[in-house]
Coordinates of C-alpha atoms (C1' of nucleotides) in Angstrom, one line a residue:
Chain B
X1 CA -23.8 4.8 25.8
X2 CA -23.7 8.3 24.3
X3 CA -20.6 9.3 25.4
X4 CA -18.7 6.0 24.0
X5 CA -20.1 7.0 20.9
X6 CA -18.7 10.4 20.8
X7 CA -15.2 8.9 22.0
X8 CA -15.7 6.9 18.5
X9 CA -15.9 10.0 16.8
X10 CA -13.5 12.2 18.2
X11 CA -11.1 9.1 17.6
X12 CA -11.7 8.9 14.2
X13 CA -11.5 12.4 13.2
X14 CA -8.0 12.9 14.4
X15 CA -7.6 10.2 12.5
X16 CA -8.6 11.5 9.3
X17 CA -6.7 14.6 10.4
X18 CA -3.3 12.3 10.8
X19 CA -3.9 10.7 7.2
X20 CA -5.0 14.4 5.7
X21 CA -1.4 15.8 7.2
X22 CA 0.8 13.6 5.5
X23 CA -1.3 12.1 2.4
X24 CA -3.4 15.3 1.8
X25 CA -7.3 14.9 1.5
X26 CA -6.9 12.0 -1.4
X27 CA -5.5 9.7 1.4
X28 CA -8.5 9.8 3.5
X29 CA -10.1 6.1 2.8
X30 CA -12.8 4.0 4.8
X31 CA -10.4 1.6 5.2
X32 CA -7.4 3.6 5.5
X33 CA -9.2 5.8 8.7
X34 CA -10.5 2.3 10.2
X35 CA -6.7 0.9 10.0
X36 CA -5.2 4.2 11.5
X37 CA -7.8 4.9 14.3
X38 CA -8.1 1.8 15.4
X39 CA -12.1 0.6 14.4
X40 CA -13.9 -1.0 11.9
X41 CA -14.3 -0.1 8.8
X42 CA -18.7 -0.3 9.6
X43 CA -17.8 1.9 12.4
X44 CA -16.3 5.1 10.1
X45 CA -19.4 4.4 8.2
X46 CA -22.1 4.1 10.9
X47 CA -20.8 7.4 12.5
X48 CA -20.3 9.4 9.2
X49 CA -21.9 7.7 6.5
X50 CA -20.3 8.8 3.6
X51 CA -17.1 9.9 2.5
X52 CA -17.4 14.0 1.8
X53 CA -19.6 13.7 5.4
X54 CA -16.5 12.4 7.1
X55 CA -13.9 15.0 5.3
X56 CA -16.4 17.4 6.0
X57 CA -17.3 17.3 9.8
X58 CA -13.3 16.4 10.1
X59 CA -13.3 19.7 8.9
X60 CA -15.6 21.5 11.0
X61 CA -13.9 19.4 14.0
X62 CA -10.7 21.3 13.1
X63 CA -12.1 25.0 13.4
X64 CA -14.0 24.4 16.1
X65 CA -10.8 23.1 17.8
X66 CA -9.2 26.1 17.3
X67 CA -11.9 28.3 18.2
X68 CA -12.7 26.8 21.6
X69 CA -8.3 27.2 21.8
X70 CA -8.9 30.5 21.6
X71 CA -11.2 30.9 23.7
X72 CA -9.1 29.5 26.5
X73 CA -6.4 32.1 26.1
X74 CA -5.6 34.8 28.5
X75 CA -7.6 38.1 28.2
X76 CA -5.1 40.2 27.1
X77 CA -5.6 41.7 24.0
X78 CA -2.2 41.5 22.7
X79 CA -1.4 38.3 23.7
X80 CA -4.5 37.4 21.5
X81 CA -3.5 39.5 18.5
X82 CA -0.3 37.7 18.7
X83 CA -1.7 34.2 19.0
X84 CA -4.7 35.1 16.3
X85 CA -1.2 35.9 14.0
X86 CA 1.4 33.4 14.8
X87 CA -0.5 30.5 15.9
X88 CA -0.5 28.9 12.2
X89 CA 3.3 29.8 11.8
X90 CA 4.3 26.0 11.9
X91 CA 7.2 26.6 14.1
X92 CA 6.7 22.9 15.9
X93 CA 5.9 19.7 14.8
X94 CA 2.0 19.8 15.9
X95 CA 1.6 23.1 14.7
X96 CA 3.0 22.1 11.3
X97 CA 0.5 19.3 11.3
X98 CA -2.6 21.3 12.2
X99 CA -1.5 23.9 9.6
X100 CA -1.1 21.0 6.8
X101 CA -4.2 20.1 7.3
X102 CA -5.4 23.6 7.3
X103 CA -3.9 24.3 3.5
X104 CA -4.8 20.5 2.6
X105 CA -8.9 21.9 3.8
X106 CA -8.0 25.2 1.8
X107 CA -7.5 23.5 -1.7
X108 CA -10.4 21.2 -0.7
X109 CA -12.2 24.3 -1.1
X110 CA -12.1 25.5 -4.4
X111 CA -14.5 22.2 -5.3
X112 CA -16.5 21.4 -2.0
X113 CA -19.0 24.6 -1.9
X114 CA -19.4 23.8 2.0
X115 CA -16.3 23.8 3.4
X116 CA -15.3 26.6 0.7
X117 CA -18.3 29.1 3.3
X118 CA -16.9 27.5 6.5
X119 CA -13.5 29.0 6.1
X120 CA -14.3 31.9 4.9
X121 CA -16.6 32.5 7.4
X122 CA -13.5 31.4 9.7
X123 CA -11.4 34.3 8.1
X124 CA -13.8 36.7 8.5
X125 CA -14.6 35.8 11.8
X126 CA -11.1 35.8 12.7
X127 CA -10.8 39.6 10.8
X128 CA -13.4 40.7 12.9
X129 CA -11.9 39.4 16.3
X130 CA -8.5 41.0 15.1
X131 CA -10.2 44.0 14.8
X132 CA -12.1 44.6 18.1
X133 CA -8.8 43.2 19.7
X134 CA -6.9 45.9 17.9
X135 CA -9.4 48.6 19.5
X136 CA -9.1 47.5 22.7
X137 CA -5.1 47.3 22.0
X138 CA -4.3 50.6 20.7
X139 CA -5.7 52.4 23.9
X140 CA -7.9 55.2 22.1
X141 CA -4.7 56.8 21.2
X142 CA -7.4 59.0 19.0
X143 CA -4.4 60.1 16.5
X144 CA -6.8 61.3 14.2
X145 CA -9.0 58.1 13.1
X146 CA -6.9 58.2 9.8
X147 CA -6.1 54.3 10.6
X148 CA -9.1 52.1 9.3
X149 CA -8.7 49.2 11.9
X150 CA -10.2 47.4 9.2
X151 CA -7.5 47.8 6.5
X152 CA -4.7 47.0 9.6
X153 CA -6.4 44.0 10.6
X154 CA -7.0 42.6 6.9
X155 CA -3.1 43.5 6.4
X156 CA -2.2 41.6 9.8
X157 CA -4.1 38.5 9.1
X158 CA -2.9 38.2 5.5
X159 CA 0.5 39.0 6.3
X160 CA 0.6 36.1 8.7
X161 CA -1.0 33.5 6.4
X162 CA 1.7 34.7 3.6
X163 CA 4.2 34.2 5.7
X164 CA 2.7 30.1 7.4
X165 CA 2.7 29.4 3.3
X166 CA 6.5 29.8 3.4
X167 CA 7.5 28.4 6.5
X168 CA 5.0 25.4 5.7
X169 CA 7.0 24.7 2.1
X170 CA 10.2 25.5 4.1
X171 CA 12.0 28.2 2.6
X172 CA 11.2 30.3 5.5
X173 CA 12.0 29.3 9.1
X174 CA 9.0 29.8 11.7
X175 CA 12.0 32.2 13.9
X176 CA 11.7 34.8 10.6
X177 CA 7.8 34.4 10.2
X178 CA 7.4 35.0 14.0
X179 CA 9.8 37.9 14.1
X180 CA 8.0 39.9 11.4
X181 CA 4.7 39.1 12.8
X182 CA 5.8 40.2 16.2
X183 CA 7.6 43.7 14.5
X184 CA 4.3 44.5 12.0
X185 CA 2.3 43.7 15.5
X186 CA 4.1 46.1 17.6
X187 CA 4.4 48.9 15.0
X188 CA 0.4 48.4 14.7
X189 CA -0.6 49.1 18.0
X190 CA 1.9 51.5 19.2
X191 CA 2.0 54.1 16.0
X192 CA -1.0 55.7 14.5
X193 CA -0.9 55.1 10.8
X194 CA 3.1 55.8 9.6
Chain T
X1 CA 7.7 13.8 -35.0
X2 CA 9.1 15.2 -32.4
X3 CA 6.4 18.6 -32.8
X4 CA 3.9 16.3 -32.4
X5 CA 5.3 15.0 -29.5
X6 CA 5.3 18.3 -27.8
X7 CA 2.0 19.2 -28.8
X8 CA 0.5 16.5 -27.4
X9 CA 2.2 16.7 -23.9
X10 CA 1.1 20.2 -23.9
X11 CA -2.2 19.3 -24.6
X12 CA -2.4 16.7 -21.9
X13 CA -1.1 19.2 -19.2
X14 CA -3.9 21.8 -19.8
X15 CA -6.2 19.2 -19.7
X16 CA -4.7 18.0 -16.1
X17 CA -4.7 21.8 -14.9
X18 CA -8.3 22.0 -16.0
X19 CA -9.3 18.5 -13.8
X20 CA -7.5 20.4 -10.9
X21 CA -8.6 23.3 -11.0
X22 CA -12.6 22.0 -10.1
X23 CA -11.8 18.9 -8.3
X24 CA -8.5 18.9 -6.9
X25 CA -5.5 17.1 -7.6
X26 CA -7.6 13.2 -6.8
X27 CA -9.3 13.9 -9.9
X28 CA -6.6 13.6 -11.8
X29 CA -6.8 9.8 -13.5
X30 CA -5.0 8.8 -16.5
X31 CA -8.8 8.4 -17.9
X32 CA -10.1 11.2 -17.2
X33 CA -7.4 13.3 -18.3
X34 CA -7.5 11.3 -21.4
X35 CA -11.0 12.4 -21.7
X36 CA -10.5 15.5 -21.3
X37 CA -7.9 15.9 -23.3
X38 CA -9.5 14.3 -25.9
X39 CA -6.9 11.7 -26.6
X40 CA -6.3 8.3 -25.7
X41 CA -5.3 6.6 -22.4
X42 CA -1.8 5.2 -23.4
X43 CA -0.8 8.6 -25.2
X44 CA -1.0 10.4 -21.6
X45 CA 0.8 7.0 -20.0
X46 CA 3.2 7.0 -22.7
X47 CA 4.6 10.3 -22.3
X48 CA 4.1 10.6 -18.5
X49 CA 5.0 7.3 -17.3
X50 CA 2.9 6.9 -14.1
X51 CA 0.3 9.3 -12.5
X52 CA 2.5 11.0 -9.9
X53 CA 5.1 12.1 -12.9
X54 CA 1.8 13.5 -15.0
X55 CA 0.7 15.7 -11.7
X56 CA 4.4 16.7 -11.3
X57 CA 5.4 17.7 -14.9
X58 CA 2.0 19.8 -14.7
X59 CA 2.9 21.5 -12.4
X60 CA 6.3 22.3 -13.2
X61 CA 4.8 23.5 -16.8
X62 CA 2.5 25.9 -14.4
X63 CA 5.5 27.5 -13.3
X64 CA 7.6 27.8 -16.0
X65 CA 4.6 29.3 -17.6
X66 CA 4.4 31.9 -15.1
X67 CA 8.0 32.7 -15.2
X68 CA 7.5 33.4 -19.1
X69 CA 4.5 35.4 -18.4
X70 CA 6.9 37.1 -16.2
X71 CA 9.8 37.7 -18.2
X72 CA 7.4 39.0 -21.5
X73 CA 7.0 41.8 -19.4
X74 CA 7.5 45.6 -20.2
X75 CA 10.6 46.7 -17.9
X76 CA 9.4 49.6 -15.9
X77 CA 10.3 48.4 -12.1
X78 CA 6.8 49.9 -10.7
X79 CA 4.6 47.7 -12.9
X80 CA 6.7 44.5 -12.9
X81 CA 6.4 44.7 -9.2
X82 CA 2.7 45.5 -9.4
X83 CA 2.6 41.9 -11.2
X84 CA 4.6 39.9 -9.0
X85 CA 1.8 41.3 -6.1
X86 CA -1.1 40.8 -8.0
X87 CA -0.8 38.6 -10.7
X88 CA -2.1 35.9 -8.1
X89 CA -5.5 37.7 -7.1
X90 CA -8.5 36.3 -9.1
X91 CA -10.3 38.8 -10.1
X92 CA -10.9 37.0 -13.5
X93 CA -11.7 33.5 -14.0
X94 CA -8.6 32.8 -15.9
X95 CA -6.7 33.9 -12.9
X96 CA -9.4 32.4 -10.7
X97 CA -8.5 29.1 -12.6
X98 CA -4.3 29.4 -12.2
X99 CA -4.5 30.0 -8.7
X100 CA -6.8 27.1 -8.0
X101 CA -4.6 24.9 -9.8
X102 CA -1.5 26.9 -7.2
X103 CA -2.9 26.3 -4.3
X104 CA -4.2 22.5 -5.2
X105 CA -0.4 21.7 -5.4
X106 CA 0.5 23.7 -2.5
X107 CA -1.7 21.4 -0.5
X108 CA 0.2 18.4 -2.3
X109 CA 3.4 20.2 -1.3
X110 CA 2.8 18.5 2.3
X111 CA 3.4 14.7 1.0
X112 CA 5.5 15.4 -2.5
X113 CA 9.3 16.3 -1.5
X114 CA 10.0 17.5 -5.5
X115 CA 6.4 19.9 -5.8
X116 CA 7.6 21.4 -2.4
X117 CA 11.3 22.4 -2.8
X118 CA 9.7 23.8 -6.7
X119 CA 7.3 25.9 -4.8
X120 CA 9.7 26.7 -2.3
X121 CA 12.5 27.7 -4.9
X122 CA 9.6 29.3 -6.7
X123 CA 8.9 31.6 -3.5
X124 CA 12.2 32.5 -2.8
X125 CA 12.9 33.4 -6.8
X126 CA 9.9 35.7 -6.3
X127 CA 11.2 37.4 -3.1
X128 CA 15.3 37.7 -4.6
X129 CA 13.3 39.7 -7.9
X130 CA 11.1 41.2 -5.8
X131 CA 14.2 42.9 -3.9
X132 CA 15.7 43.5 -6.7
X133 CA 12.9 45.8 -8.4
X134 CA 12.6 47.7 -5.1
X135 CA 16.0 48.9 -5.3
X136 CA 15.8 49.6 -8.9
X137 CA 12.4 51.4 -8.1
X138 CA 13.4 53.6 -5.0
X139 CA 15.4 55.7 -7.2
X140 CA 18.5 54.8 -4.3
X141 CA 16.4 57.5 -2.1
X142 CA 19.6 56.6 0.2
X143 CA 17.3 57.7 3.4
X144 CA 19.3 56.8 6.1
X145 CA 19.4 52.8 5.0
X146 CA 16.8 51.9 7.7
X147 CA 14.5 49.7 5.6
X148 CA 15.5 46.4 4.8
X149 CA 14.6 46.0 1.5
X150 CA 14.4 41.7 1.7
X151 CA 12.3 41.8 4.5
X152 CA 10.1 44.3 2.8
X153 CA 10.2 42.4 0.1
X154 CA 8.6 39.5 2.2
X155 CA 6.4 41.6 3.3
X156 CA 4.9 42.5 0.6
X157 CA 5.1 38.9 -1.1
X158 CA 3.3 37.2 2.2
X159 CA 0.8 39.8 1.9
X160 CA 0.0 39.4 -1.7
X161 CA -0.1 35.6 -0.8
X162 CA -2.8 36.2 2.0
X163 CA -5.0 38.4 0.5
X164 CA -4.9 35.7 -2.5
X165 CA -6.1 33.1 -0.2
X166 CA -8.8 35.0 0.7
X167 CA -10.2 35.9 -2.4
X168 CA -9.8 32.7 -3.3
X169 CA -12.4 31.4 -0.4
X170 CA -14.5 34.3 -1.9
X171 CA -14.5 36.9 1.8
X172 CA -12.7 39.3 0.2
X173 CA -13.6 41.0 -3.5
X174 CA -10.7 40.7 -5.9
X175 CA -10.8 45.2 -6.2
X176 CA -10.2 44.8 -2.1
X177 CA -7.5 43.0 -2.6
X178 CA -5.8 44.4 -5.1
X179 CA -6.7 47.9 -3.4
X180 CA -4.6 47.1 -0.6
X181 CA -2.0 45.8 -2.4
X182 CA -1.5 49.1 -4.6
X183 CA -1.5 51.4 -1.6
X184 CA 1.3 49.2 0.1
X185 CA 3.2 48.9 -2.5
X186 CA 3.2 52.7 -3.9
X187 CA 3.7 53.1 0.6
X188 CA 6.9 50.9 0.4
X189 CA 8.3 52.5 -2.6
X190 CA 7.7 56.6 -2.1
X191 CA 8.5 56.7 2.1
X192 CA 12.2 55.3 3.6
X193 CA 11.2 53.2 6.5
X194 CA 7.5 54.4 8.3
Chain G
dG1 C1' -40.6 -10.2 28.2
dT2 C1' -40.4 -8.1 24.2
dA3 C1' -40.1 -4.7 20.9
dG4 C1' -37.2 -1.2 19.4
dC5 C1' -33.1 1.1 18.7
dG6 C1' -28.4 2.6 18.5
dA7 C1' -23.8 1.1 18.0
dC8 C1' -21.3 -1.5 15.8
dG9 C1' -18.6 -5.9 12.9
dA10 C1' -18.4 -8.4 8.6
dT11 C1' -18.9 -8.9 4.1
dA12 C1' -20.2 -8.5 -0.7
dC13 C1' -20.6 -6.0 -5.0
dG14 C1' -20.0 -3.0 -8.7
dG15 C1' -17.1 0.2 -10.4
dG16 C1' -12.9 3.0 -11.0
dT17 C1' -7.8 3.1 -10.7
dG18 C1' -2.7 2.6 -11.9
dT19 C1' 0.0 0.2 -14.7
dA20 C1' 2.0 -3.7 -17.6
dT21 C1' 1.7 -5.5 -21.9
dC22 C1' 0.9 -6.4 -26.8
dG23 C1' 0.4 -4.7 -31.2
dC24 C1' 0.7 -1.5 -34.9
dT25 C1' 2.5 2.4 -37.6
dA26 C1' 6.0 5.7 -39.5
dC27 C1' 10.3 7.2 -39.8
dA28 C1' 15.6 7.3 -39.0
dG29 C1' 20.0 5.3 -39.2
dT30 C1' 23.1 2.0 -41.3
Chain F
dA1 C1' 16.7 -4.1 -46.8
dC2 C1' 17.0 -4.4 -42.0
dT3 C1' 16.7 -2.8 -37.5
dG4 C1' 15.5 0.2 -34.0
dT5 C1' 12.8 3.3 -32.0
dA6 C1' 9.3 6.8 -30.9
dG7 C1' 4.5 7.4 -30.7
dC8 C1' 0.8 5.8 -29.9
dG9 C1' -4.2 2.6 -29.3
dA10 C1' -6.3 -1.2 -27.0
dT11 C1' -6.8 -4.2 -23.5
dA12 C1' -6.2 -6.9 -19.3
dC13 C1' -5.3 -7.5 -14.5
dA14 C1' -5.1 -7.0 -9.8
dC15 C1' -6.3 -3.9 -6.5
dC16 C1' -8.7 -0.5 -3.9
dC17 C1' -12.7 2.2 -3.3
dG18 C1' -17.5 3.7 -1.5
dT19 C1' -21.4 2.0 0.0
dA20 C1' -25.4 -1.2 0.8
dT21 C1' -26.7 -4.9 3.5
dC22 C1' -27.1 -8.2 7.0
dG23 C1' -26.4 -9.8 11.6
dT24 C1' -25.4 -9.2 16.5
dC25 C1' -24.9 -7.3 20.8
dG26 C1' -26.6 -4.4 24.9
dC27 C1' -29.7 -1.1 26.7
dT28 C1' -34.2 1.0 27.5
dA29 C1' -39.1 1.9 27.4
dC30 C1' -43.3 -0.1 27.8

DNA sequence: GTAGCGACGATACGGGTGTATCGCTACAGT
DNA sequence: ACTGTAGCGATACACCCGTATCGTCGCTAC
């Protein structure tokens, strides 16, 4: 039974994911995951083994989770641009969980060398996307090249994690994030370089 | 004694900010902060009381240190504004360290009420300066009124907060970074609206 | 059939954790 | 002189943690 056992797995990684998004990363226990997924505690163990390994592929679960959301999305490349921006703007109750586990992940990183490379290879990936989408958005306008899509993508994507930070402490509301995003999107792809 | 007193909480905070900032906030232990500190177990319980009140006091001692950093500044608009963007960007380890130890309690921000409404006050302190060094820095160019300076303010803050991240994570080089941040900021202050 | 194996459940153990508590000094107020 | 009281150091306790280990099912290959 191969597929039970990835059923197990899947199980208890939203689990961890539930205990990381209101506990943070120092509430993710053998016992605690057992109790909140449902399983034996030997069951966690048997699947993961240890304790960084379950935090870890947890982790990896997470972006590949939003990568193969992505990948669902329409083909329009603004709609993509807008989702690639807002989608971590915690405007509803499961996005504000994915995006707390996201920052919980992110301080994870400054003392776990492995997931530290996974998200930045996330970012960078996700720079990358923005800036083939941005290509494809701006029509070839050809307004003299003086806009590195580069520089406007890095700006975009950092503009939009700035701005999830302060919605996710709450003294921004996810209607201000969004509308910004939306504005710095739309003045991206229609002028050249201001 | 009261010097002494003071002395030794101050002591004991570095020492937590230094567990933090290379293992996250679950390595903070009243004995290993003792260690580290170099004094004894029932001093750090003593003057903190219980482990969440040590982690909290820290990390309101980081931002009142910050704010005094701030406020020991020379006056010129430009490079108090500079600061405010980059001061977060770690290019040096010192910073490397402070912005560890910020982003290791904006994870705990998620499940501690008191950190988040301090970060959140924090943030919004940050943007309310922020606007008003922009006005004092646009020489009142009075160009038609167009550019909001709050939301430019937010902007600029998001953007410094984004591009911190990813330094952080180690994608983006610390001169990229701050790079980007210069030509917004000299962008946002010279030209009315874009 | 039986040997092997993967997917568990149960449990035990050693160590680390938060915190309460006791005891001791040194000084301040009365 | 007496009494607090602040500032510790030392220790004890109950609990929780990660993990190793053992045992048990059910399936599958030979």
């Amino acid at each position: 039974m191969v597929r039970d056992s990835e059923a197990s797995r899947v199980t208890i990684v939203v689990a961890v994911w539930h205990l990381i998004a209101h506990g943070g990363i120092e509430a993710v226990t053998f016992r605690r995951v057992a109790e909140q997924a449902g399983v034996s505690v030997g069951r966690v163990q048997h699947h993961f083994g240890s304790r960084d390994q379950l935090v870890r592929e947890a982790c990896v679960a997470m972006v590949e989770g939003a990568a193969a959301r992505y990948r669902e999305l329409p083909g329009d490349p603004y709609e993509r641009l807008e989702h690639i921006l807002t989608h971590a703007v915690p405007d509803s109750p499961e996005v504000r969980f994915g995006t707390s586990v996201w920052y919980a992940y992110l301080a994870k990183a400054v003392d776990d060398e492995l997931i530290c490379e996974l998200l930045a290879r996330t970012k960078r990936g996700a720079e990358d996307e923005c800036v083939a989408l941005l290509e494809a958005a701006r029509w070839h306008q050809a307004v003299g090249g003086g806009a590195d899509p580069r520089l406007l993508a890095r700006r975009l994507l950092a503009l939009a994690d700035g701005l999830a930070l302060r919605v996710l402490v709450g003294d921004l509301s996810g209607a201000e994030a969004r509308q910004l995003l939306a504005a710095e999107l739309s003045a991206a792809v229609t002028s050249p370089v201001a």
